[in-house]
Coordinates of N, CA and C in Angstrom, one line a residue:
M51 N 10.1 -7.8 -9.0 CA 10.0 -6.9 -8.1 C 10.2 -7.1 -6.5
G52 N 9.7 -8.3 -6.3 CA 9.8 -8.6 -4.8 C 8.7 -8.1 -4.0
P53 N 8.9 -8.4 -2.6 CA 7.6 -7.9 -1.7 C 7.5 -6.5 -1.8
V54 N 6.2 -6.1 -1.8 CA 5.9 -4.7 -1.9 C 6.5 -3.9 -0.7
E55 N 6.6 -4.4 0.4 CA 7.0 -3.7 1.6 C 8.5 -3.3 1.5
R56 N 9.2 -4.1 0.5 CA 10.6 -3.7 0.4 C 10.8 -2.7 -0.7
N57 N 9.7 -2.3 -1.3 CA 9.9 -1.4 -2.7 C 8.9 -0.2 -2.3
L58 N 8.6 0.2 -1.2 CA 7.9 1.5 -1.0 C 8.8 2.5 -0.5
Y59 N 8.6 3.7 -1.3 CA 9.5 4.9 -0.9 C 8.6 6.0 -0.8
L60 N 9.0 6.9 0.1 CA 8.3 8.1 0.4 C 8.7 9.3 -0.4
F61 N 7.9 9.8 -1.3 CA 8.1 11.0 -2.1 C 7.5 12.3 -1.5
S62 N 8.3 13.1 -0.9 CA 7.7 14.3 -0.3 C 7.3 15.5 -1.3
S63 N 7.8 15.3 -2.6 CA 7.6 16.4 -3.4 C 6.5 16.3 -4.4
V64 N 5.8 15.3 -4.2 CA 4.7 15.0 -5.2 C 3.6 16.1 -5.1
P65 N 3.3 16.8 -6.3 CA 2.3 17.8 -6.2 C 0.8 17.3 -6.0
K66 N 0.0 18.2 -5.3 CA -1.3 17.7 -5.2 C -2.0 17.5 -6.5
P67 N -2.7 16.4 -6.8 CA -3.3 16.2 -8.0 C -4.5 17.2 -8.3
K68 N -4.8 17.3 -9.5 CA -5.9 18.2 -9.8 C -7.1 17.3 -10.4
P69 N -8.4 17.7 -9.9 CA -9.5 16.8 -10.3 C -9.9 17.1 -11.7
S70 N -10.4 16.0 -12.4 CA -11.2 16.4 -13.7 C -12.6 16.7 -13.4
D71 N -13.4 16.9 -14.4 CA -14.7 17.5 -14.1 C -15.5 16.6 -13.1
T72 N -15.5 15.4 -13.2 CA -16.2 14.6 -12.4 C -15.5 14.0 -11.1
E73 N -14.3 14.3 -10.8 CA -13.4 13.8 -9.8 C -13.5 14.8 -8.6
V74 N -13.0 14.2 -7.5 CA -12.7 15.0 -6.2 C -11.3 14.7 -5.8
V75 N -10.7 15.6 -5.1 CA -9.4 15.3 -4.4 C -9.6 15.2 -3.0
V76 N -9.1 14.0 -2.4 CA -9.3 13.7 -1.1 C -8.0 13.8 -0.3
E77 N -8.0 14.4 0.9 CA -6.8 14.3 1.8 C -7.0 13.0 2.6
V78 N -6.1 12.0 2.4 CA -6.3 10.8 3.0 C -5.9 10.8 4.5
F79 N -7.1 10.3 5.3 CA -6.9 10.1 6.8 C -6.3 8.7 7.1
S80 N -6.9 7.8 6.3 CA -6.6 6.4 6.7 C -6.8 5.5 5.5
T81 N -5.9 4.5 5.4 CA -6.0 3.5 4.3 C -5.7 2.1 4.8
T82 N -5.8 1.2 4.0 CA -5.6 -0.2 4.4 C -5.1 -1.0 3.2
V83 N -4.7 -2.3 3.3 CA -4.0 -3.0 2.4 C -4.9 -4.2 2.2
N84 N -5.4 -4.5 1.0 CA -6.1 -5.7 0.5 C -5.1 -6.6 -0.3
P85 N -5.5 -7.9 -0.3 CA -4.6 -8.7 -1.2 C -4.3 -8.4 -2.5
I86 N -5.2 -7.7 -3.2 CA -4.9 -7.3 -4.5 C -4.0 -6.2 -4.7
D87 N -3.9 -5.4 -3.6 CA -2.9 -4.4 -3.6 C -1.5 -4.7 -3.9
Y88 N -1.1 -5.9 -3.3 CA 0.3 -6.3 -3.3 C 0.4 -7.5 -4.3
K89 N -0.6 -8.4 -4.5 CA -0.5 -9.5 -5.3 C -0.1 -9.2 -6.8
I90 N -0.8 -8.1 -7.3 CA -0.5 -7.9 -8.8 C 0.9 -7.2 -8.9
L91 N 1.2 -6.4 -7.8 CA 2.6 -5.7 -7.9 C 3.6 -6.8 -7.7
E92 N 3.4 -7.9 -7.2 CA 4.4 -8.9 -6.9 C 4.6 -10.0 -8.0
L93 N 3.9 -9.7 -9.1 CA 3.9 -10.7 -10.3 C 5.2 -10.6 -11.2
D94 N 6.2 -9.8 -10.7 CA 7.4 -9.7 -11.3 C 7.2 -9.2 -12.8
L95 N 7.7 -10.1 -13.8 CA 7.7 -9.6 -15.2 C 6.3 -9.2 -15.6
I96 N 5.2 -9.8 -15.1 CA 3.9 -9.4 -15.6 C 3.6 -7.9 -15.2
S97 N 3.9 -7.7 -13.8 CA 3.7 -6.5 -13.3 C 4.5 -5.3 -14.0
K98 N 5.6 -5.6 -14.5 CA 6.7 -4.7 -15.0 C 6.0 -4.2 -16.3
L99 N 5.5 -5.3 -17.2 CA 5.0 -5.1 -18.4 C 3.6 -4.3 -18.4
A100 N 2.8 -4.6 -17.3 CA 1.6 -4.0 -17.2 C 1.4 -2.6 -16.6
L101 N 2.4 -2.3 -15.7 CA 2.2 -1.3 -15.0 C 3.3 -0.2 -15.4
R102 N 3.1 1.1 -15.2 CA 4.1 2.0 -15.4 C 4.6 2.6 -14.0
S103 N 5.8 2.5 -14.0 CA 6.5 2.9 -12.7 C 6.7 4.4 -12.6
P104 N 6.5 5.0 -11.4 CA 6.2 4.4 -10.2 C 4.7 4.2 -9.9
V105 N 4.4 3.1 -9.2 CA 3.1 2.8 -9.0 C 2.8 3.2 -7.4
T106 N 1.6 3.8 -7.2 CA 1.2 4.2 -5.8 C 0.1 3.2 -5.5
P107 N 0.4 2.2 -4.6 CA -0.7 1.1 -4.3 C -1.7 1.7 -3.4
G108 N -2.7 0.9 -3.2 CA -3.7 1.2 -2.2 C -5.2 1.5 -2.9
L109 N -6.1 0.9 -2.4 CA -7.4 1.1 -3.0 C -8.5 1.6 -1.9
D110 N -8.5 1.3 -0.8 CA -9.4 1.8 0.2 C -8.8 3.1 0.9
F111 N -9.7 4.0 1.3 CA -9.3 5.0 2.0 C -10.6 5.7 2.7
S112 N -10.2 6.6 3.6 CA -11.1 7.6 4.2 C -10.4 9.0 4.3
G113 N -11.1 10.0 4.2 CA -10.6 11.3 4.2 C -11.5 12.4 4.1
R114 N -11.0 13.6 3.8 CA -11.7 14.8 3.6 C -11.6 15.4 2.3
I115 N -12.5 15.7 1.6 CA -12.5 16.3 0.2 C -11.9 17.7 0.4
V116 N -11.0 18.1 -0.4 CA -10.2 19.4 -0.5 C -10.5 20.0 -1.7
E117 N -11.0 19.4 -2.8 CA -11.3 20.1 -4.0 C -12.1 19.2 -4.8
V118 N -13.1 19.8 -5.6 CA -14.0 19.1 -6.4 C -14.0 19.7 -7.9
G119 N -14.3 18.7 -8.8 CA -14.2 19.0 -10.2 C -15.4 19.9 -10.6
S120 N -15.4 20.6 -11.8 CA -16.5 21.4 -12.1 C -18.0 20.9 -12.2
A121 N -17.9 19.4 -12.6 CA -19.2 18.9 -12.7 C -19.6 17.9 -11.5
A122 N -18.7 17.9 -10.5 CA -19.0 17.1 -9.3 C -20.3 17.7 -8.6
D123 N -21.4 17.0 -8.6 CA -22.6 17.7 -8.2 C -23.2 17.2 -6.8
H124 N -22.6 16.2 -6.2 CA -23.2 15.9 -4.9 C -22.3 15.9 -3.7
L125 N -21.0 16.4 -4.1 CA -19.9 16.5 -2.9 C -19.3 17.9 -2.9
K126 N -18.9 18.3 -1.7 CA -18.2 19.6 -1.7 C -17.0 19.6 -0.8
P127 N -16.1 20.6 -0.8 CA -14.9 20.6 0.1 C -15.3 20.5 1.5
R128 N -14.5 19.8 2.2 CA -14.6 19.5 3.7 C -15.7 18.4 4.0
D129 N -16.2 17.8 3.1 CA -17.0 16.5 3.3 C -16.1 15.5 3.7
V130 N -16.4 14.8 4.7 CA -15.6 13.6 5.2 C -16.3 12.3 4.4
V131 N -15.4 11.6 3.7 CA -15.9 10.5 2.8 C -15.0 9.2 3.0
F132 N -15.4 8.1 2.4 CA -14.7 6.9 2.3 C -15.0 6.4 1.0
G133 N -14.1 5.5 0.5 CA -14.2 5.0 -0.8 C -13.1 4.2 -1.3
S134 N -13.1 4.1 -2.7 CA -11.9 3.3 -3.3 C -11.4 4.2 -4.5
C135 N -10.2 3.8 -4.9 CA -9.5 4.5 -6.0 C -9.0 3.3 -6.9
N136 N -8.3 3.9 -8.0 CA -7.6 2.9 -8.9 C -6.3 2.6 -8.5
G137 N -6.1 2.1 -7.4 CA -4.8 1.9 -6.9 C -3.9 0.9 -7.4
V138 N -4.5 -0.1 -8.3 CA -3.8 -1.2 -8.8 C -3.1 -0.7 -10.0
F139 N -3.6 0.2 -10.9 CA -3.0 0.7 -12.0 C -2.9 2.1 -12.1
G140 N -3.2 2.9 -11.1 CA -3.2 4.3 -11.2 C -2.6 4.9 -9.8
H141 N -3.3 6.0 -9.4 CA -3.1 6.8 -8.2 C -3.6 6.1 -7.0
G142 N -2.9 5.6 -6.2 CA -3.3 4.7 -5.0 C -3.6 5.5 -3.8
A143 N -4.1 4.9 -2.9 CA -4.4 5.5 -1.6 C -3.2 5.7 -0.6
L144 N -2.2 5.2 -0.9 CA -1.0 5.3 0.0 C -0.2 6.6 -0.4
A145 N -1.1 7.7 -0.1 CA -0.7 9.0 -0.5 C -1.3 10.1 0.5
H146 N -0.7 11.3 0.5 CA -1.4 12.5 1.2 C -2.6 12.8 0.6
F147 N -2.6 12.9 -0.8 CA -4.0 13.3 -1.5 C -4.1 12.4 -2.7
V148 N -5.4 11.9 -2.9 CA -5.7 11.0 -4.0 C -6.9 11.6 -4.7
Q149 N -6.9 11.6 -6.1 CA -7.9 12.0 -6.9 C -8.8 10.8 -7.4
V150 N -10.1 10.9 -7.2 CA -10.9 9.9 -7.5 C -12.2 10.3 -8.1
S151 N -13.0 9.4 -8.9 CA -14.4 9.7 -9.3 C -15.2 9.9 -8.2
Q152 N -16.1 10.9 -8.3 CA -17.1 11.2 -7.4 C -18.1 9.9 -7.0
D153 N -18.2 9.2 -8.0 CA -19.0 7.9 -7.9 C -18.4 6.8 -7.1
T154 N -17.2 7.0 -6.8 CA -16.6 5.8 -6.0 C -16.3 6.2 -4.5
V155 N -16.9 7.2 -4.1 CA -16.8 7.7 -2.6 C -18.2 7.8 -2.1
A156 N -18.4 7.8 -0.9 CA -19.7 8.0 -0.1 C -19.5 8.9 1.1
L157 N -20.4 9.6 1.5 CA -20.2 10.5 2.7 C -20.2 9.6 3.9
A158 N -19.3 10.0 4.9 CA -19.1 9.1 6.1 C -20.2 9.4 7.0
P159 N -20.7 8.2 7.6 CA -21.5 8.4 8.8 C -21.1 9.2 9.9
Q160 N -22.0 9.9 10.5 CA -21.5 10.8 11.7 C -20.7 9.9 12.7
D161 N -19.7 10.4 13.2 CA -19.0 9.8 14.4 C -18.3 8.4 14.0
A162 N -18.3 8.1 12.8 CA -17.5 6.9 12.3 C -16.1 7.1 12.4
K163 N -15.3 6.2 12.7 CA -13.9 6.2 12.8 C -13.3 6.0 11.5
A164 N -12.1 6.9 11.2 CA -11.6 6.9 10.0 C -10.8 5.4 9.6
D165 N -10.3 4.8 10.7 CA -9.7 3.5 10.4 C -10.7 2.5 10.0
D166 N -12.0 2.5 10.6 CA -13.0 1.7 10.3 C -13.6 1.8 8.9
L167 N -13.7 3.2 8.5 CA -14.2 3.5 7.3 C -13.2 3.0 6.0
A168 N -12.0 3.1 6.4 CA -10.9 2.8 5.3 C -10.9 1.2 5.1
A169 N -11.7 0.3 5.9 CA -11.7 -1.0 5.7 C -12.9 -1.5 5.1
I170 N -13.7 -0.5 4.5 CA -15.1 -1.0 4.1 C -15.2 -1.2 2.6
A171 N -14.6 -0.3 1.7 CA -15.1 -0.1 0.3 C -14.9 -1.4 -0.4
I172 N -13.6 -2.1 -0.4 CA -13.4 -3.2 -1.4 C -14.2 -4.3 -0.9
V173 N -14.1 -4.7 0.5 CA -14.8 -5.8 0.9 C -16.5 -5.6 0.9
G174 N -16.8 -4.4 1.1 CA -18.1 -4.1 1.0 C -18.7 -4.3 -0.4
M175 N -18.0 -3.8 -1.4 CA -18.5 -4.0 -2.8 C -18.4 -5.4 -3.2
T176 N -17.4 -6.1 -2.8 CA -17.3 -7.6 -3.1 C -18.4 -8.3 -2.5
T177 N -18.8 -8.1 -1.3 CA -19.9 -8.6 -0.6 C -21.3 -8.4 -1.3
L178 N -21.5 -7.1 -1.6 CA -22.7 -6.7 -2.2 C -23.0 -7.3 -3.6
Q179 N -21.8 -7.5 -4.4 CA -21.9 -8.1 -5.7 C -22.1 -9.5 -5.6
A180 N -21.8 -10.3 -4.5 CA -21.8 -11.6 -4.3 C -23.2 -11.9 -3.7
L181 N -23.9 -11.0 -3.0 CA -25.0 -11.3 -2.4 C -26.4 -10.8 -3.0
R182 N -26.4 -9.5 -3.1 CA -27.5 -8.8 -3.4 C -28.4 -9.2 -4.6
P183 N -27.7 -9.6 -5.8 CA -28.4 -10.0 -7.0 C -29.0 -11.5 -6.8
Y184 N -28.5 -12.1 -5.7 CA -28.7 -13.6 -5.7 C -29.6 -14.1 -4.5
V185 N -29.9 -13.2 -3.5 CA -30.7 -13.6 -2.4 C -31.9 -12.9 -2.1
K186 N -32.8 -13.4 -1.4 CA -34.0 -12.7 -0.9 C -34.1 -12.9 0.6
A187 N -35.1 -12.2 1.2 CA -35.3 -12.5 2.7 C -35.7 -13.9 2.9
G188 N -35.1 -14.4 3.9 CA -35.5 -15.8 4.3 C -34.5 -17.0 3.7
D189 N -33.6 -16.5 2.8 CA -32.7 -17.5 2.1 C -31.7 -17.8 3.2
K190 N -31.1 -19.0 3.0 CA -30.0 -19.6 3.8 C -28.7 -19.4 3.2
V191 N -27.8 -18.7 3.7 CA -26.5 -18.3 3.2 C -25.3 -18.9 4.2
F192 N -24.3 -19.6 3.5 CA -23.2 -20.2 4.2 C -22.1 -19.2 3.7
V193 N -21.3 -18.7 4.8 CA -20.2 -17.9 4.6 C -19.0 -18.6 5.0
N194 N -18.2 -19.1 4.1 CA -16.9 -19.9 4.6 C -15.9 -19.0 4.7
G195 N -15.4 -18.8 6.0 CA -14.4 -17.8 6.3 C -15.0 -16.6 7.0
G196 N -15.9 -16.8 7.9 CA -16.7 -15.6 8.4 C -16.0 -14.6 9.2
S197 N -14.7 -14.9 9.7 CA -14.1 -14.0 10.5 C -13.0 -13.1 9.6
G198 N -12.9 -13.4 8.3 CA -12.0 -12.6 7.5 C -12.7 -11.2 7.0
G199 N -11.8 -10.4 6.4 CA -12.3 -9.2 5.9 C -13.6 -9.1 5.3
T200 N -13.8 -10.1 4.2 CA -14.9 -10.0 3.4 C -16.1 -10.9 4.3
G201 N -15.6 -11.9 5.0 CA -16.6 -12.7 5.7 C -17.2 -11.9 6.7
V202 N -16.5 -11.1 7.4 CA -17.2 -10.2 8.5 C -18.2 -9.4 7.8
M203 N -18.0 -8.8 6.6 CA -19.0 -7.9 5.9 C -20.1 -8.8 5.4
A204 N -19.8 -10.0 4.9 CA -20.8 -10.9 4.3 C -21.7 -11.2 5.3
I205 N -21.5 -11.6 6.6 CA -22.4 -12.0 7.5 C -23.4 -10.9 7.9
Q206 N -22.8 -9.5 8.0 CA -23.7 -8.5 8.4 C -24.6 -8.1 7.2
V207 N -24.1 -8.0 6.0 CA -24.9 -7.6 4.9 C -26.0 -8.8 4.5
A208 N -25.6 -10.0 4.7 CA -26.7 -11.1 4.5 C -27.8 -11.0 5.5
R209 N -27.5 -10.7 6.7 CA -28.4 -10.5 7.8 C -29.3 -9.2 7.5
E210 N -28.6 -8.2 7.1 CA -29.5 -7.0 6.6 C -30.4 -7.3 5.5
L211 N -30.1 -8.3 4.7 CA -30.9 -8.5 3.6 C -32.0 -9.6 3.8
G212 N -32.0 -10.0 5.2 CA -33.0 -10.9 5.7 C -32.7 -12.4 5.7
C213 N -31.3 -12.6 5.4 CA -31.0 -14.0 5.2 C -30.7 -14.7 6.7
N214 N -30.7 -16.0 6.6 CA -30.4 -16.8 7.7 C -28.9 -17.3 7.5
V215 N -27.8 -16.9 8.3 CA -26.5 -17.1 8.0 C -25.9 -18.2 8.9
T216 N -25.1 -19.0 8.2 CA -24.2 -20.1 8.8 C -22.8 -19.6 8.3
A217 N -21.8 -19.7 9.3 CA -20.5 -19.2 8.9 C -19.5 -20.2 9.6
S218 N -18.4 -20.2 9.0 CA -17.2 -21.1 9.4 C -16.0 -20.2 9.9
C219 N -15.5 -20.6 10.9 CA -14.3 -19.9 11.4 C -13.5 -20.8 12.4
S220 N -12.5 -20.3 13.1 CA -11.6 -21.0 14.0 C -12.3 -20.8 15.4
S221 N -11.9 -21.6 16.3 CA -12.5 -21.6 17.7 C -12.5 -20.2 18.3
A222 N -11.3 -19.4 18.0 CA -11.1 -18.0 18.5 C -12.1 -17.0 18.1
N223 N -12.7 -17.2 17.0 CA -13.6 -16.4 16.4 C -15.1 -16.7 16.3
V224 N -15.4 -17.9 17.0 CA -16.8 -18.2 16.9 C -17.7 -17.2 17.5
E225 N -17.4 -16.6 18.7 CA -18.3 -15.7 19.2 C -18.3 -14.3 18.4
L226 N -17.2 -14.0 17.8 CA -17.2 -12.8 16.8 C -18.3 -13.0 15.8
C227 N -18.3 -14.2 15.1 CA -19.3 -14.5 13.9 C -20.6 -14.4 14.5
K228 N -20.9 -15.0 15.7 CA -22.1 -15.0 16.2 C -22.7 -13.6 16.6
S229 N -21.7 -12.8 17.1 CA -22.1 -11.3 17.4 C -22.4 -10.5 16.2
L230 N -21.8 -11.0 15.0 CA -22.1 -10.2 13.7 C -23.5 -10.7 13.1
G231 N -23.9 -11.8 13.6 CA -25.4 -12.2 13.1 C -25.4 -13.7 12.6
A232 N -24.4 -14.4 12.6 CA -24.4 -15.8 12.2 C -25.3 -16.6 13.4
V233 N -26.3 -17.4 12.8 CA -27.1 -18.0 13.7 C -26.5 -19.4 14.0
E234 N -25.5 -19.9 13.2 CA -24.8 -21.2 13.5 C -23.3 -20.9 12.9
V235 N -22.3 -21.4 13.7 CA -20.9 -21.3 13.4 C -20.3 -22.7 13.4
L236 N -19.7 -23.0 12.2 CA -18.9 -24.2 12.1 C -17.4 -24.0 12.4
D237 N -16.9 -24.7 13.5 CA -15.5 -24.5 13.8 C -14.6 -25.5 13.0
Y238 N -13.8 -25.0 12.1 CA -13.0 -25.8 11.2 C -11.9 -26.5 12.0
T239 N -11.6 -25.9 13.3 CA -10.5 -26.5 14.0 C -10.9 -27.9 14.7
Q240 N -12.2 -28.0 14.8 CA -12.9 -29.1 15.5 C -12.9 -30.3 14.6
A241 N -13.4 -30.0 13.2 CA -13.6 -31.0 12.3 C -13.6 -30.4 10.9
D242 N -13.2 -31.2 9.9 CA -13.2 -30.7 8.6 C -14.6 -30.1 8.1
I243 N -14.5 -28.9 7.4 CA -15.7 -28.3 7.0 C -16.6 -29.2 6.2
I244 N -16.0 -29.9 5.2 CA -16.7 -30.9 4.3 C -17.5 -31.8 5.2
E245 N -16.8 -32.4 6.1 CA -17.4 -33.4 7.0 C -18.6 -32.8 7.8
Q246 N -18.5 -31.6 8.2 CA -19.5 -31.0 9.0 C -20.7 -30.8 8.2
L247 N -20.5 -30.2 7.0 CA -21.7 -30.0 6.1 C -22.2 -31.4 5.6
N248 N -21.4 -32.3 5.4 CA -22.0 -33.6 5.0 C -23.0 -34.2 6.0
G249 N -22.7 -33.9 7.4 CA -23.4 -34.3 8.4 C -24.7 -33.6 8.7
R250 N -25.0 -32.6 7.9 CA -26.1 -31.7 8.2 C -27.2 -31.9 7.0
E251 N -28.5 -31.6 7.5 CA -29.5 -31.7 6.5 C -29.8 -30.3 5.7
T252 N -29.2 -29.3 6.3 CA -29.4 -27.8 5.8 C -28.9 -27.7 4.3
R253 N -29.8 -27.1 3.5 CA -29.4 -26.8 2.2 C -29.4 -25.3 2.1
F254 N -28.3 -24.7 1.5 CA -28.1 -23.3 1.4 C -28.6 -22.8 -0.1
D255 N -29.1 -21.5 0.0 CA -29.4 -21.0 -1.3 C -28.1 -20.2 -2.0
V256 N -27.2 -19.8 -1.2 CA -25.9 -19.2 -1.7 C -24.9 -19.6 -0.7
I257 N -23.6 -20.0 -1.3 CA -22.4 -20.2 -0.5 C -21.4 -19.1 -1.0
I258 N -20.9 -18.4 0.0 CA -19.8 -17.5 -0.4 C -18.5 -18.0 0.3
D259 N -17.6 -18.4 -0.5 CA -16.3 -19.0 -0.1 C -15.3 -17.9 -0.2
T260 N -14.8 -17.4 1.0 CA -13.8 -16.4 1.0 C -12.5 -16.9 1.3
V261 N -12.4 -18.2 1.4 CA -11.1 -18.8 1.8 C -10.4 -19.5 0.7
G262 N -11.2 -20.4 0.0 CA -10.6 -21.3 -1.0 C -10.2 -22.6 -0.4
S263 N -10.4 -22.8 0.8 CA -10.1 -24.0 1.5 C -11.2 -24.5 2.6
P264 N -11.6 -25.7 2.6 CA -10.9 -26.8 2.0 C -11.1 -26.7 0.4
S265 N -10.1 -27.2 -0.2 CA -10.1 -27.0 -1.8 C -11.2 -27.7 -2.4
N266 N -11.9 -28.8 -1.9 CA -12.9 -29.5 -2.5 C -14.3 -29.0 -2.2
L267 N -14.4 -27.8 -1.5 CA -15.6 -27.2 -1.1 C -16.4 -26.9 -2.5
Y268 N -15.8 -26.4 -3.5 CA -16.5 -26.1 -4.8 C -17.0 -27.2 -5.5
G269 N -16.0 -28.3 -5.4 CA -16.5 -29.6 -6.1 C -17.6 -30.2 -5.4
T270 N -18.0 -30.0 -4.1 CA -19.0 -30.9 -3.4 C -20.1 -29.9 -3.1
A271 N -20.0 -28.6 -3.5 CA -21.1 -27.6 -3.1 C -22.6 -27.9 -3.5
H272 N -22.7 -28.8 -4.7 CA -24.0 -29.1 -5.1 C -24.6 -30.0 -4.0
R273 N -23.9 -30.6 -3.2 CA -24.6 -31.4 -2.1 C -25.4 -30.4 -1.0
Y274 N -24.8 -29.2 -1.0 CA -25.3 -28.3 0.1 C -26.1 -27.2 -0.4
L275 N -26.4 -27.1 -1.8 CA -27.2 -26.0 -2.5 C -28.5 -26.6 -2.8

């Protein structure tokens, strides 16, 4: 299939979808692209066998509800919402309208920006699933890759859950991570993260690795947990 950006086409005659009983139809204001949006589509033969063409990619979105299903009980037309849809295998967010389950959207906070809301759902759910079941107030959390999409969310969520957060990032993003709530930041451009962790006495209750590098972090994690 090749790179997704070379295989995107605009279809102006696609009809507006109809919601099932528990679905809503959202007019999309803003969307974003996560790695999963394009990596599955770029698997060539596997993607051709697993997906039915044409595929509309995109998981995250923000927008306004224009229609609700008969059993949709807590949302109404004109509500501004954000959330995610089944953009990997179904009707994605790179569209004028998208139909989604009412359970996968949330009401937008007042005065929130559409672009900001569209960047929340996937990284937000990833972070909650990685943190909330496993930490309690006072725990120490290390976020490897604190300035990336999931890392930025992880620092903030961990702090909201009462955790003490250490993060890693490059020199350019040290102040960003601190402003989000990291009490200590390890700069991987100054020294290898493994070396820095080996030189510390701190032990963490949870490590979230959003990067996958250094590749030996998983194998040595028992030293720091």
